[in-house]
Amino acid sequence: MSDQQDQAPSELEPLRLSKRLAQLGLCSRREADEYIAKGWVRVDGEIVNVLGTKVLPSQTVELDPIAKQIQDNRVTILINKPVGYVSGQAEDGYEPAVVLFKPENQWEGDTSGIKFSPVHFQGLAPAGRLDIDSVGLLVLTQDGVVAKTLIGENSQVEKEYLVRVSGHLKADGLRLLNHGLSLDGEALKPARVWWQNKDQLRFILREGKKRQIRRMCELVGLQVVGLQRIRIGRILLGDLPRGQWRYLRADESFI
């Protein structure tokens, strides 16, 4: 049998260059289309600038140094979101959290060395939601790789929350919060949930359905009266004051 026959079908099947770039973690698929069109992508040493081009997984795919420099200059913002701000676009008269991104709100403890610039608004988007009535760590980023890491369909990045509750927990409620509940007709991934104190739970999730924690608590007899996100992956909210922001440092990573 030939070597080609020995290979798994997935190793022989061509895929779109944009998908391959994202698969390799070099950029997002949206960014990939931009880089391909500008001639900033090489396959086996040759420039490829035709959108829709397909490549084999065995081929060498590289970004031009210009694209890498653009990637390096893209920023990620960490905000301690207060109550009353929405994560994304303005809605129902409420302002988006991005309005907090202004020089006077930059935390004095920011040690990134990055200087505030209006250029940092370009393409800045939330990488994950935080409900209007929830507070804590919210990520805004220009970097498609960061966004894919945090909210891509295969993301396994943990999010940690402190959740104040009222009500009476069902007999098997804590077990169900850890594993066994469904939302929107789909079983939830296993979580880690335990009592922090007599009226506060600590949640660690690897997914983020709309108002997930509040809905989970309702299913076991509890009502959420306060919710704070304190960690995303390896990044902690730490001492970042409410309503202020800082840049993600070059030596920091979510995974």
Coordinates of C-alpha atoms in Angstrom, one line a residue, residues 13-232:
E13 CA -8.4 16.8 1.8
P14 CA -7.8 20.4 0.7
L15 CA -9.3 23.2 2.7
R16 CA -9.7 26.9 2.1
L17 CA -6.6 28.9 2.8
S18 CA -8.5 31.3 5.1
K19 CA -9.6 28.3 7.2
R20 CA -6.1 26.9 7.3
L21 CA -4.7 30.2 8.6
A22 CA -7.3 30.3 11.3
Q23 CA -6.6 26.6 12.1
L24 CA -2.9 27.4 12.6
G25 CA -3.8 30.3 14.9
L26 CA -2.2 32.9 12.7
C27 CA -5.3 35.1 12.4
S28 CA -9.0 34.9 12.2
R29 CA -10.8 33.9 9.0
R30 CA -12.0 37.4 8.4
E31 CA -8.4 38.7 8.8
A32 CA -7.2 35.9 6.6
D33 CA -9.3 37.1 3.7
E34 CA -7.9 40.6 4.1
Y35 CA -4.3 39.3 4.2
I36 CA -4.8 37.0 1.2
A37 CA -6.3 39.8 -0.9
K38 CA -3.3 42.1 0.0
G39 CA -0.8 39.4 -1.0
W40 CA 0.5 38.9 2.5
V41 CA 0.2 35.1 2.6
R42 CA 2.6 32.6 1.2
V43 CA 2.0 28.9 0.5
D44 CA 5.2 26.8 0.1
G45 CA 7.1 30.1 -0.4
E46 CA 4.8 31.5 -3.1
I47 CA 2.4 34.4 -2.7
V48 CA -1.3 33.5 -2.9
N49 CA -3.7 36.4 -3.4
V50 CA -6.8 34.7 -4.7
L51 CA -9.7 34.3 -2.2
G52 CA -11.1 30.8 -2.0
T53 CA -7.8 29.1 -2.8
K54 CA -7.5 25.7 -1.3
V55 CA -4.4 24.1 0.3
L56 CA -3.4 20.8 1.8
P57 CA -2.7 20.5 5.5
S58 CA 0.8 19.3 4.6
Q59 CA 1.7 22.6 2.8
T60 CA 3.6 25.3 4.5
V61 CA 1.5 28.5 5.1
E62 CA 3.1 31.7 6.3
L63 CA 2.2 35.3 6.9
D64 CA 4.2 38.2 5.5
P65 CA 6.1 40.2 8.2
I66 CA 3.8 43.1 7.4
A67 CA 0.7 41.1 8.5
K68 CA 2.6 39.9 11.6
Q69 CA 3.4 43.5 12.5
I70 CA -0.2 44.5 12.1
Q71 CA -1.1 41.6 14.4
D72 CA 1.4 42.6 16.9
N73 CA 0.0 46.2 17.0
R74 CA -3.5 45.1 17.7
V75 CA -4.7 45.6 21.2
T76 CA -6.9 43.8 23.7
I77 CA -8.7 45.8 26.4
L78 CA -9.7 44.5 29.8
I79 CA -12.6 46.4 31.4
N80 CA -14.2 46.0 34.8
K81 CA -17.8 46.5 33.6
P82 CA -20.2 48.2 35.9
V83 CA -24.0 47.5 36.0
G84 CA -26.0 49.3 33.3
Y85 CA -23.7 48.8 30.3
V86 CA -24.2 46.3 27.5
S87 CA -21.3 44.3 26.1
G88 CA -21.9 45.0 22.4
Q89 CA -24.0 47.4 20.5
A90 CA -26.1 50.0 22.3
E91 CA -29.7 48.7 23.0
D92 CA -32.8 50.0 24.8
G93 CA -31.2 53.2 25.7
Y94 CA -28.2 51.6 27.4
E95 CA -24.6 52.4 26.4
P96 CA -22.1 49.9 25.3
A97 CA -19.1 49.2 27.5
V98 CA -16.7 50.5 24.9
V99 CA -17.7 54.1 25.8
L100 CA -15.7 53.5 29.0
F101 CA -12.6 53.1 26.8
K102 CA -11.2 56.6 27.1
P103 CA -7.9 58.0 28.5
E104 CA -9.4 59.3 31.8
N105 CA -10.7 55.8 32.6
Q106 CA -7.3 54.0 32.1
W107 CA -6.2 52.4 35.3
E108 CA -3.2 54.0 36.8
G109 CA -1.9 50.4 37.6
D110 CA -1.7 49.6 33.8
T111 CA 1.8 48.3 33.3
S112 CA 1.5 47.4 29.6
G113 CA 3.5 50.3 28.4
I114 CA 1.0 50.8 25.6
K115 CA 0.0 54.4 24.9
F116 CA -3.7 55.2 24.3
S117 CA -4.5 55.9 20.7
P118 CA -7.8 56.5 18.8
V119 CA -6.5 53.8 16.3
H120 CA -7.3 51.3 19.0
F121 CA -11.0 51.8 18.4
Q122 CA -10.8 50.4 14.9
G123 CA -12.3 46.9 14.9
L124 CA -12.5 46.8 18.6
A125 CA -15.2 44.3 19.6
P126 CA -16.3 42.3 22.7
A127 CA -15.0 38.7 22.9
G128 CA -17.8 37.3 25.0
R129 CA -20.9 38.7 26.7
L130 CA -21.5 40.0 30.2
D131 CA -25.2 40.8 31.0
I132 CA -26.3 44.4 31.6
D133 CA -26.9 43.7 35.2
S134 CA -23.6 41.8 35.7
V135 CA -20.2 43.2 36.5
G136 CA -16.6 42.3 36.2
L137 CA -14.1 41.3 33.6
L138 CA -15.1 42.1 30.0
V139 CA -12.7 41.7 27.0
L140 CA -12.7 44.0 24.0
T141 CA -10.2 43.1 21.3
Q142 CA -8.9 44.1 17.8
D143 CA -7.2 40.7 17.6
G144 CA -9.1 37.9 15.8
V145 CA -6.9 35.3 17.3
V146 CA -7.8 36.4 20.8
A147 CA -11.5 36.5 19.8
K148 CA -11.3 33.0 18.4
T149 CA -9.5 31.7 21.5
L150 CA -12.3 33.1 23.8
I151 CA -15.5 32.6 21.8
G152 CA -14.7 30.3 18.9
E153 CA -16.9 27.2 18.6
N154 CA -14.1 25.0 20.0
S155 CA -13.1 27.3 22.8
Q156 CA -12.4 25.6 26.1
V157 CA -11.3 28.7 28.0
E158 CA -12.7 28.8 31.6
K159 CA -14.7 31.8 32.9
E160 CA -15.0 32.2 36.6
Y161 CA -17.8 34.0 38.5
L162 CA -18.8 34.9 42.0
V163 CA -22.6 34.7 42.2
R164 CA -24.8 36.0 45.1
V165 CA -28.1 34.2 45.3
S166 CA -31.3 34.0 47.3
G167 CA -34.0 31.3 47.5
H168 CA -34.0 27.7 48.5
L169 CA -31.7 25.3 46.7
K170 CA -33.3 22.0 45.7
A171 CA -32.1 18.9 47.4
D172 CA -29.9 17.8 44.4
G173 CA -29.4 21.4 43.2
L174 CA -25.7 21.6 43.6
R175 CA -25.1 18.4 41.8
L176 CA -27.3 19.6 38.9
L177 CA -25.5 22.9 38.7
N178 CA -22.2 20.9 38.3
H179 CA -23.7 18.6 35.6
G180 CA -27.2 17.6 34.5
L181 CA -29.0 20.8 33.4
S182 CA -30.2 21.7 29.9
L183 CA -30.9 25.0 28.3
D184 CA -32.6 25.7 25.0
G185 CA -33.0 21.9 24.5
E186 CA -29.2 21.3 24.8
A187 CA -27.4 19.6 27.7
L188 CA -24.9 22.0 29.3
K189 CA -21.2 21.1 29.5
P190 CA -20.0 20.0 33.0
A191 CA -19.3 23.0 35.2
R192 CA -17.6 23.4 38.6
V193 CA -19.9 25.0 41.2
W194 CA -19.5 25.2 44.9
W195 CA -20.5 27.4 47.9
Q196 CA -18.1 30.3 48.5
N197 CA -20.1 31.3 51.6
K198 CA -23.7 30.9 52.8
D199 CA -25.2 33.2 50.1
Q200 CA -22.6 33.1 47.4
L201 CA -21.7 30.5 44.8
R202 CA -18.5 30.2 42.7
F203 CA -19.0 29.1 39.1
I204 CA -16.4 27.9 36.6
L205 CA -17.8 27.5 33.1
R206 CA -16.4 26.5 29.7
E207 CA -19.4 27.9 27.7
G208 CA -21.4 31.0 27.6
K209 CA -25.1 30.7 26.7
K210 CA -27.2 33.9 27.1
R211 CA -27.8 34.6 30.8
Q212 CA -26.6 31.0 31.5
I213 CA -25.9 31.3 35.2
R214 CA -29.1 33.1 36.0
R215 CA -31.1 30.5 34.1
M216 CA -29.2 27.6 35.7
C217 CA -29.9 29.0 39.2
E218 CA -33.6 29.4 38.4
L219 CA -33.8 25.7 37.5
V220 CA -32.6 24.7 41.0
G221 CA -34.7 27.2 43.0
L222 CA -32.3 30.1 43.3
Q223 CA -32.4 33.7 42.1
V224 CA -29.2 35.6 41.3
V225 CA -29.0 38.9 43.1
G226 CA -25.4 39.7 42.0
L227 CA -22.9 38.3 39.5
Q228 CA -19.3 39.2 39.0
R229 CA -16.9 37.7 36.5
I230 CA -13.4 37.5 38.1
R231 CA -11.4 35.4 35.6
I232 CA -11.2 34.5 31.9

